[in-house]
Tab-separated table of C-alpha atoms in Angstrom:
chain	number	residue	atom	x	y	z
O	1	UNK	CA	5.866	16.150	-10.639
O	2	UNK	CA	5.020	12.241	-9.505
O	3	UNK	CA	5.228	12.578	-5.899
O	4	UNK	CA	6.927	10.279	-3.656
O	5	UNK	CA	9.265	7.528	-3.805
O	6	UNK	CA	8.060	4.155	-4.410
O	7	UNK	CA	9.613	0.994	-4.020
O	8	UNK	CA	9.973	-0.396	-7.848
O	9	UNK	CA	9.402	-4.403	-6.990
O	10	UNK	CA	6.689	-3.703	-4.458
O	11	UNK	CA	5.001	-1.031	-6.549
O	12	UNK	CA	4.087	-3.414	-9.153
O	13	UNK	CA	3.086	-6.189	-7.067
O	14	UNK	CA	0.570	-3.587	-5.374
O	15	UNK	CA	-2.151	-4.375	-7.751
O	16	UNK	CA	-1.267	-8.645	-8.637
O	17	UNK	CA	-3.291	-10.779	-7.612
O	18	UNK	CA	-2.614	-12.806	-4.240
O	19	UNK	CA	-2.079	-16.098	-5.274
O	20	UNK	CA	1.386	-14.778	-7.640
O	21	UNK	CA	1.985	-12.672	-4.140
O	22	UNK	CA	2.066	-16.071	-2.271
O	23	UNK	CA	4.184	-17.500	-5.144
O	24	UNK	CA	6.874	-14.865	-5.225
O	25	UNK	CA	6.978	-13.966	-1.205
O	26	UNK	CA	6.021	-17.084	0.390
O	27	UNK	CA	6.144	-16.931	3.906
O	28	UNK	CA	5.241	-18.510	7.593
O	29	UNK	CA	1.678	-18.487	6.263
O	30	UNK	CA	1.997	-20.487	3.539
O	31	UNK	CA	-0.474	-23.551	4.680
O	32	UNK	CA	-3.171	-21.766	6.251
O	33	UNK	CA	-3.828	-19.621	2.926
O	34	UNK	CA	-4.448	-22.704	1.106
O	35	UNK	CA	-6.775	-24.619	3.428
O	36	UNK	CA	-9.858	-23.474	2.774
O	37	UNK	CA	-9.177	-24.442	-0.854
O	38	UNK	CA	-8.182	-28.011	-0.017
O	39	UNK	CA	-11.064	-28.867	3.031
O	40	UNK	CA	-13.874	-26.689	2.209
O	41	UNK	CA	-15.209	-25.643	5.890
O	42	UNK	CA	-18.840	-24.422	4.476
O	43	UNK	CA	-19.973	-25.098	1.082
O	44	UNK	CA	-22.345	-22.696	0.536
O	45	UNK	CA	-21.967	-21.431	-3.309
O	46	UNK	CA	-21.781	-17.962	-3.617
O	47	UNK	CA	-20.639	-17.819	-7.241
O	48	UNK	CA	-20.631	-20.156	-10.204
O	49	UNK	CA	-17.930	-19.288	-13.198
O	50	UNK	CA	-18.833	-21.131	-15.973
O	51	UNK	CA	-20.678	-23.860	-13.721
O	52	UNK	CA	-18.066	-24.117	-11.631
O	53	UNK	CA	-19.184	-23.653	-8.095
O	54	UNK	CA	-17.044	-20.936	-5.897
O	55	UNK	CA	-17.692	-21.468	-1.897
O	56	UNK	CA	-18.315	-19.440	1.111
O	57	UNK	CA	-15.025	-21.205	2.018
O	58	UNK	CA	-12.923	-19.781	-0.655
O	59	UNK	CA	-14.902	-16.137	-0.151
O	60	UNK	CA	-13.875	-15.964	3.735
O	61	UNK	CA	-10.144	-17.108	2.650
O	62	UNK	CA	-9.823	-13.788	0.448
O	63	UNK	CA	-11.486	-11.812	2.835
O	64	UNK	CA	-9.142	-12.641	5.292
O	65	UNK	CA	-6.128	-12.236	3.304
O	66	UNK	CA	-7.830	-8.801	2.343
O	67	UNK	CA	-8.448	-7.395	5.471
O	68	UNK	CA	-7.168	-9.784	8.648
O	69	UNK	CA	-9.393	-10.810	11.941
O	70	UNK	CA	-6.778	-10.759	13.847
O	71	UNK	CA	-4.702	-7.397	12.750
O	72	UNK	CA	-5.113	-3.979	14.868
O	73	UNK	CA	-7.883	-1.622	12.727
O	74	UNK	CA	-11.211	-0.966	14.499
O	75	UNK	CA	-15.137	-1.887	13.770
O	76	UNK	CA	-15.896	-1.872	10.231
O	77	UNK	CA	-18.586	-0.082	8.639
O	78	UNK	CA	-21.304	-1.818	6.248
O	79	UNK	CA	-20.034	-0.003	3.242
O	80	UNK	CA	-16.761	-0.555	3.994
O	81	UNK	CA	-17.826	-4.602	4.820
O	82	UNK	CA	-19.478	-4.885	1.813
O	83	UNK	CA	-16.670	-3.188	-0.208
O	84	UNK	CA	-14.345	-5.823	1.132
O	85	UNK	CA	-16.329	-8.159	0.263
O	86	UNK	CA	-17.018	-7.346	-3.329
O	87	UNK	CA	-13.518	-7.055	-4.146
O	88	UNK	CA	-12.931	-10.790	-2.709
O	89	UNK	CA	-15.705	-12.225	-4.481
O	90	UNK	CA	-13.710	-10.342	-7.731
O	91	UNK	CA	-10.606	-12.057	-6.835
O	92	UNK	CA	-11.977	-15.191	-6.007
O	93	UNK	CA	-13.594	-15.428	-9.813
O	94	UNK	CA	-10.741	-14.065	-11.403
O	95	UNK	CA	-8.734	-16.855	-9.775
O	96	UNK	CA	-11.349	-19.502	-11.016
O	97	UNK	CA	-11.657	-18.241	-14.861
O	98	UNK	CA	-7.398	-18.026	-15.037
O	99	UNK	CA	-7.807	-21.922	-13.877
O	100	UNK	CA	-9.833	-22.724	-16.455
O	101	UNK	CA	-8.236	-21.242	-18.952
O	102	UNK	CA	-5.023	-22.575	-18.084
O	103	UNK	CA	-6.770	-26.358	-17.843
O	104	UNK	CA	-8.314	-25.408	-21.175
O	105	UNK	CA	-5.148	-24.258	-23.203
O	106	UNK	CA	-2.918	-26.967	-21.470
O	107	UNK	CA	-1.066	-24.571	-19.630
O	108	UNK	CA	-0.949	-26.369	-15.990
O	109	UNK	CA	2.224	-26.658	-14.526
O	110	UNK	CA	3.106	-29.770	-14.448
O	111	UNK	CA	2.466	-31.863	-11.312
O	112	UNK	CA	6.410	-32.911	-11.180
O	113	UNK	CA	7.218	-29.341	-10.858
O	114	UNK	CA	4.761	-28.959	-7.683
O	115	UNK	CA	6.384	-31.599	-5.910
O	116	UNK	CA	9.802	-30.143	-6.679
O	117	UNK	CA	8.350	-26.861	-5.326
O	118	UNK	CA	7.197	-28.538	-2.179
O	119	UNK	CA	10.441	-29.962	-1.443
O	120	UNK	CA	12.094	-27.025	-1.959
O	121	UNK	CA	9.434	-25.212	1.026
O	122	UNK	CA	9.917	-27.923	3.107
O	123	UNK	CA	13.392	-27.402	2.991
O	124	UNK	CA	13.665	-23.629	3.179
O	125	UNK	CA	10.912	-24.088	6.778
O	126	UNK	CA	12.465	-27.420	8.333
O	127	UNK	CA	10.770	-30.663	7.499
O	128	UNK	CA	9.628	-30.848	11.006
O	129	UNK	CA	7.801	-27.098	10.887
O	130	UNK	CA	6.161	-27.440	7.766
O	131	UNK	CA	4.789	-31.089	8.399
O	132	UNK	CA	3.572	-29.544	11.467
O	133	UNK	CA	2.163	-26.742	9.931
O	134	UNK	CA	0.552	-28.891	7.119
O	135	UNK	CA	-1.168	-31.115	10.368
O	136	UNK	CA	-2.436	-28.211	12.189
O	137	UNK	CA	-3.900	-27.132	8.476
O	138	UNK	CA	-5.603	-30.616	7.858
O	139	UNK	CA	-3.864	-30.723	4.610
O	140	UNK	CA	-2.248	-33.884	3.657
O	141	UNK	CA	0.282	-34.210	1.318
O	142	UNK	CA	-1.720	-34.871	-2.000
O	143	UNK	CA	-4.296	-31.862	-0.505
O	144	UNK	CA	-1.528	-29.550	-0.716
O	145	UNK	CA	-0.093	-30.384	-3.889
O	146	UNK	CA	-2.885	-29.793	-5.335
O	147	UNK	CA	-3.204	-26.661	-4.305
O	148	UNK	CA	0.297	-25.491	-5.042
O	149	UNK	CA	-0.271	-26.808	-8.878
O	150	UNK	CA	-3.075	-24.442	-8.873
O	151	UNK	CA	-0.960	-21.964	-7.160
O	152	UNK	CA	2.187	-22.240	-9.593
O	153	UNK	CA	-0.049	-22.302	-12.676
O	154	UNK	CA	-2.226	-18.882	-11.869
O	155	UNK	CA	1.161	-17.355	-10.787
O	156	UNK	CA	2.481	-18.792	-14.192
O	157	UNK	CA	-0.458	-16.799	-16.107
O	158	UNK	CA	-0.593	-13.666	-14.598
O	159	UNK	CA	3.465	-13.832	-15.000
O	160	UNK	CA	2.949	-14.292	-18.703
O	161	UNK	CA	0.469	-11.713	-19.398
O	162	UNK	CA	0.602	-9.196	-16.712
O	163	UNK	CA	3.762	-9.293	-15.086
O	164	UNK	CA	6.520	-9.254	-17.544
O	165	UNK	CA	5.100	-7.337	-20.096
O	166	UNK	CA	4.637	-4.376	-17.279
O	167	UNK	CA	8.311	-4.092	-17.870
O	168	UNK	CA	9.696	-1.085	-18.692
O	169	UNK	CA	13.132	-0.274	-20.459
O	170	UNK	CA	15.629	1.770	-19.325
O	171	UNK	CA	15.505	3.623	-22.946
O	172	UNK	CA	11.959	4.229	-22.496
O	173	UNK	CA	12.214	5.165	-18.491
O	174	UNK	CA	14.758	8.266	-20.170
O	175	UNK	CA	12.714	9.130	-23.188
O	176	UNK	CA	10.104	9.798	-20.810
O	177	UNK	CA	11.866	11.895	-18.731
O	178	UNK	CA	13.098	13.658	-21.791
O	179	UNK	CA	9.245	14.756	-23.280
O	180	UNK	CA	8.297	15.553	-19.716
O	181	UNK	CA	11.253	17.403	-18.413
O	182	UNK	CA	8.419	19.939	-16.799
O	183	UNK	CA	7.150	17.488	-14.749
O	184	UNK	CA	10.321	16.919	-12.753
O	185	UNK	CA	11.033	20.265	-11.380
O	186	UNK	CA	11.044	20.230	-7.580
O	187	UNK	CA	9.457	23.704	-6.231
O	188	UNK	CA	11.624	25.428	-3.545
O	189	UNK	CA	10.840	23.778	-0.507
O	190	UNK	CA	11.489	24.268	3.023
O	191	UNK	CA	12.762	21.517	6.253
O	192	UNK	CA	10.489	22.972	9.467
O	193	UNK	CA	9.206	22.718	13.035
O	194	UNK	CA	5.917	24.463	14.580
O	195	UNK	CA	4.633	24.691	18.198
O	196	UNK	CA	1.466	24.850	18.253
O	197	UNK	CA	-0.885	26.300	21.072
O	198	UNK	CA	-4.306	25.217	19.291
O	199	UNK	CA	-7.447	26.832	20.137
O	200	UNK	CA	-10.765	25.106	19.640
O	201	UNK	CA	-12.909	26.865	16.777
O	202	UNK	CA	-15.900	26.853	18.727
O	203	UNK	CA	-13.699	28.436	21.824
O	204	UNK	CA	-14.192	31.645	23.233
O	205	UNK	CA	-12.225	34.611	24.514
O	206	UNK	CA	-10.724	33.098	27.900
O	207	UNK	CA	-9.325	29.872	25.930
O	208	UNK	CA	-7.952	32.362	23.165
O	209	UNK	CA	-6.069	33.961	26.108
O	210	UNK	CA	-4.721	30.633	27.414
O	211	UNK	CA	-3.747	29.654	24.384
O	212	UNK	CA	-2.005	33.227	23.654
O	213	UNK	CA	-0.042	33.099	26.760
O	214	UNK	CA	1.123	29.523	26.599
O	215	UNK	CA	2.786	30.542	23.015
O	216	UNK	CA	3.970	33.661	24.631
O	217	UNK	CA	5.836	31.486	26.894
O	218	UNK	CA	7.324	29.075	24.384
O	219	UNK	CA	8.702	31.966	22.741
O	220	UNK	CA	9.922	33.492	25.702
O	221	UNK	CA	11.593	30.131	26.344
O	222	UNK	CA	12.903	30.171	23.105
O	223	UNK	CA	15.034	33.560	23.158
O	224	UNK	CA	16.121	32.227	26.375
O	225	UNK	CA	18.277	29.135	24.425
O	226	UNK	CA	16.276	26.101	24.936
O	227	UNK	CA	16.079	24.185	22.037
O	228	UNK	CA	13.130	24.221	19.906
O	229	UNK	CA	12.869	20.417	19.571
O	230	UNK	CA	12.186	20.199	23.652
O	231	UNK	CA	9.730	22.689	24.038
O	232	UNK	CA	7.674	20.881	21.015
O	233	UNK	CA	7.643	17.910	22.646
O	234	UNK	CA	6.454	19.639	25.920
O	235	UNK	CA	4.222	22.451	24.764
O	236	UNK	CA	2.786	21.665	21.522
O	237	UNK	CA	-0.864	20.795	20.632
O	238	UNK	CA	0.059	18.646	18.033
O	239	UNK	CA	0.810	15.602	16.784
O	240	UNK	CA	4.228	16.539	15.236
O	241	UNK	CA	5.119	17.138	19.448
O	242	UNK	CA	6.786	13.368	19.263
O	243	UNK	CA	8.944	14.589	16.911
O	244	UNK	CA	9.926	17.343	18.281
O	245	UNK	CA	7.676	19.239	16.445
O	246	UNK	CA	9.390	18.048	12.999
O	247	UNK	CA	7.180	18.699	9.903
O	248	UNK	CA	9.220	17.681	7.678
O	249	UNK	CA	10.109	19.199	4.183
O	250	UNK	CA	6.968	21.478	2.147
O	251	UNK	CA	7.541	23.082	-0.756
O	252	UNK	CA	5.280	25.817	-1.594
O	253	UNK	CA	1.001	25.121	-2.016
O	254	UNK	CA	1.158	22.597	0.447
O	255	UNK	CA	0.989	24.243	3.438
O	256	UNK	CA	-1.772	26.380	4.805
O	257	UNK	CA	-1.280	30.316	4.025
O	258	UNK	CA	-0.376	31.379	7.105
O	259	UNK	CA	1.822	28.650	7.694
O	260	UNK	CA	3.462	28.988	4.248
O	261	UNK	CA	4.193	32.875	4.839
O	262	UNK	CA	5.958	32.448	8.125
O	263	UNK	CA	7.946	29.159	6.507
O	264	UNK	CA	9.267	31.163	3.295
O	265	UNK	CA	10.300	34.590	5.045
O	266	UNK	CA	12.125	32.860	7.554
O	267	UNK	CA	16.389	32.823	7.642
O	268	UNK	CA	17.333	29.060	8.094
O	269	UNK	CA	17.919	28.626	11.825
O	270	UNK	CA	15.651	31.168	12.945
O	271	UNK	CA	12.458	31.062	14.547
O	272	UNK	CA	9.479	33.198	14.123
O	273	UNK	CA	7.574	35.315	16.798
O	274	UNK	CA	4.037	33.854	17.589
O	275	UNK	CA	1.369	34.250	14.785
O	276	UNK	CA	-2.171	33.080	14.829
O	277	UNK	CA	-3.859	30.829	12.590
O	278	UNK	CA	-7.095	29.072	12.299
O	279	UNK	CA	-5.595	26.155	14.524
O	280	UNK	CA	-4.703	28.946	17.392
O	281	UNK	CA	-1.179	30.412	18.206
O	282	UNK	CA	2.240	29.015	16.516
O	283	UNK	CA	5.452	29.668	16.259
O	284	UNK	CA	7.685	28.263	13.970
O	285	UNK	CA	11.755	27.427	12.577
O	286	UNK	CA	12.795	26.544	9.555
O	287	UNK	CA	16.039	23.870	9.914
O	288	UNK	CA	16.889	23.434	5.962
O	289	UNK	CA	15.710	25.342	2.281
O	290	UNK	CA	15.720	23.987	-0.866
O	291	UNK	CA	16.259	26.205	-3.963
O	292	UNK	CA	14.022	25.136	-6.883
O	293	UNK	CA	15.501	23.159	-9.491
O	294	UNK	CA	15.192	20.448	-12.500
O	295	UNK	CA	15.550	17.108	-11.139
O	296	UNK	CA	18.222	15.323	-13.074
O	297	UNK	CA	17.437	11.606	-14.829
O	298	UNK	CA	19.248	9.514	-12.308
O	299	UNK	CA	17.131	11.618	-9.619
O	300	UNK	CA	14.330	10.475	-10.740
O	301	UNK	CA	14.985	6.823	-12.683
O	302	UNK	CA	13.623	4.496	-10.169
O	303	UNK	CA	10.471	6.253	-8.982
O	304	UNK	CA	10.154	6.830	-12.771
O	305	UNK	CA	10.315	3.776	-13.544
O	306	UNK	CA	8.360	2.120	-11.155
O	307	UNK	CA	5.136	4.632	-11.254
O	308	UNK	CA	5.625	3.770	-15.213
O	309	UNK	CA	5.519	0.017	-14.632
O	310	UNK	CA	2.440	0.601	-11.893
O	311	UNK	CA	0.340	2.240	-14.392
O	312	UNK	CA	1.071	-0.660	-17.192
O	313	UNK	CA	0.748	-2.993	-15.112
O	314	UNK	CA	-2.928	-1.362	-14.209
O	315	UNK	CA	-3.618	-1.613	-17.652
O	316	UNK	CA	-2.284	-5.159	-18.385
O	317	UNK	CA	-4.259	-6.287	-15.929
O	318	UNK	CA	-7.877	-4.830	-16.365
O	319	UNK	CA	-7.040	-5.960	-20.479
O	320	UNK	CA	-6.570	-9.431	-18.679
O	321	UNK	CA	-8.994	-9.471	-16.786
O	322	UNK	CA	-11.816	-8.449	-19.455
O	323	UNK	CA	-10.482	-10.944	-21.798
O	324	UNK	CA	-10.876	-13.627	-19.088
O	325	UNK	CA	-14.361	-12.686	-18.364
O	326	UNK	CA	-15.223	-12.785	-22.282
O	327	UNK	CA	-18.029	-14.757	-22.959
O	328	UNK	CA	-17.643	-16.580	-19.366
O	329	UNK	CA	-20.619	-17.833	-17.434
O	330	UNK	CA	-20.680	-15.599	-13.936
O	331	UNK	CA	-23.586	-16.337	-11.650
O	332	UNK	CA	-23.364	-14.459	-8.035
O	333	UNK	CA	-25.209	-16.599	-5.915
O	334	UNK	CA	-25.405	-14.837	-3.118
O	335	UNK	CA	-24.557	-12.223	-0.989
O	336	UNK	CA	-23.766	-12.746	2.798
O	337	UNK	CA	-21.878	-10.372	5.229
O	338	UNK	CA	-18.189	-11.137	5.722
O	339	UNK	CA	-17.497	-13.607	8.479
O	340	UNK	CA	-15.289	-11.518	10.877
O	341	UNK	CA	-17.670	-8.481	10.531
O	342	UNK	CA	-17.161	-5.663	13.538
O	343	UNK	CA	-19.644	-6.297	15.722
């Protein structure tokens, strides 16, 4: 069965590129993206597509829209540096062969439309916000119109070819579902919470006997009345302690063996008496049980439909993307670590 739910519209957009993201959800960052487009802060060439120079500028831009200086994540390794980068530099000339093309075919949008488009965004942000988000961006006006031609016209493109033809019918959504009936048929799954007393593997006897006791304890706690949510949150090794020890639903094979045992045999409402495990000592409840049983169409019709669209759009896109790079001129310059590296 296709596992999880997934948000049709944002499911599709996962793999467009970011300049028809910008288009369709712009936002408070709408300036600063296009910047390093408009004033170049380093023109070092790290790519030429069809002699058409691509800048360290331009690289950094991507990066950053990739993977954020500013946002929460720790040090980066090399690999993952260098991964980061590579799939920039891939965007960056992707972007650069859809412009030509579109210059090439006469498929620019025309210039009147960008300036419509820019009074519309300086409407929707305040006249007085934007112009002083354009200042702060050393963009002038003409700068940034530029830039949102460009914009509108690769959004335009990947629109065209990518985008709408990822559709998928209704019809087709439920003749799917009708040749792969098998693959919709939810497993009998169960809603539980575990205490954990965990015990190191390494550990020896005496923290195997603290552990024992402590779970010992819970469940003596437990037959007393208090609630198994509380003594989660105070007791248990685990993570799943903030939620009271929730672990959600599991149908069967997902769970370790000795978990899964305890979860199936037990009544709903009941807990279990302590059993060990490879973690340490546990005891468990199970709150809810599912029965198996065939997921119906209109179960299934939007995650259906949008894990069909994801994987056409997949395709659509790597088709456009080889037919762009057809007989193109691509030169990598260079190779230089990403700006905001972890040091």
């Amino acid at each position: 069965m296709m596992s999880g739910k997934t948000v049709a519209k944002s499911s599709r957009l996962a793999l467009a590129p970011r300049w028809f993201l910008l288009a369709v959800f712009a936002g408070a960052g709408f300036l600063s993206q296009a910047s390093s487009q408009a004033l170049p802060k380093d023109e070092q060439v790290v790519a030429r597509v069809n002699g058409a120079a691509l800048t360290e500028a331009q690289l950094a831009d991507e990066i950053e829209n990739l993977y954020p200086s500013n946002s929460a994540h720790g040090g980066l390794t090399p690999s993952k540096i260098e991964g980061i980068r590579a799939k920039a530099l891939e965007e960056v000339i992707v972007e650069e062969l859809a412009w030509q093309r579109a210059v090439k075919t006469h498929a620019v949008v025309p210039r009147a439309k960008a300036r419509a488009e820019y009074t519309r965004l300086r409407a929707k942000y305040g006249a007085e916000t934007f112009d002083r988000s354009m200042k702060s961006s050393n963009l002038t006006k003409e700068q940034y119109l530029l830039v949102l031609q460009r914009r509108m016209t690769l959004e335009q493109e990947f629109k065209r070819d990518v985008y709408l033809p990822a559709r998928v019918s209704p019809q087709a959504v439920r003749v799917y579902y009708r040749k792969n009936r098998n693959k919709f048929l939810r497993p009998e799954q169960v809603h539980a919470r575990l205490i954990l007393a965990a015990v190191d593997a390494n550990a020896g006897p005496e923290a195997d006997r603290k552990a024992k006791e402590k779970i010992q304890k819970v469940y003596a706690e437990l037959k007393a009345g208090k609630t198994f949510a509380s003594l989660a949150e105070q007791y248990s090794d685990d993570f799943y302690r903030v939620k009271g020890g929730d672990i959600g639903w599991a149908h069967r094979g997902r769970l370790e063996p000795e978990f899964e045992k305890v979860a199936f045999s037990l009544p709903v409402g009941k807990f279990s008496e302590p059993f060990r495990t490879k973690y340490g000592y546990s005891v468990m409840k199970v709150e809810e049980r599912q029965a198996a049983h065939q997921m119906s169409y209109q179960e299934v019709r939007q995650m259906l439909k949008a894990e069909l669209e994801q994987k056409k759009l997949q395709e659509l896109r790597q088709a456009w993307v080889a037919k762009l790079k057809k007989g193109a001129q691509i030169e990598i310059v260079q190779e230089k670590q990403a700006p905001h590296a972890a040091q």
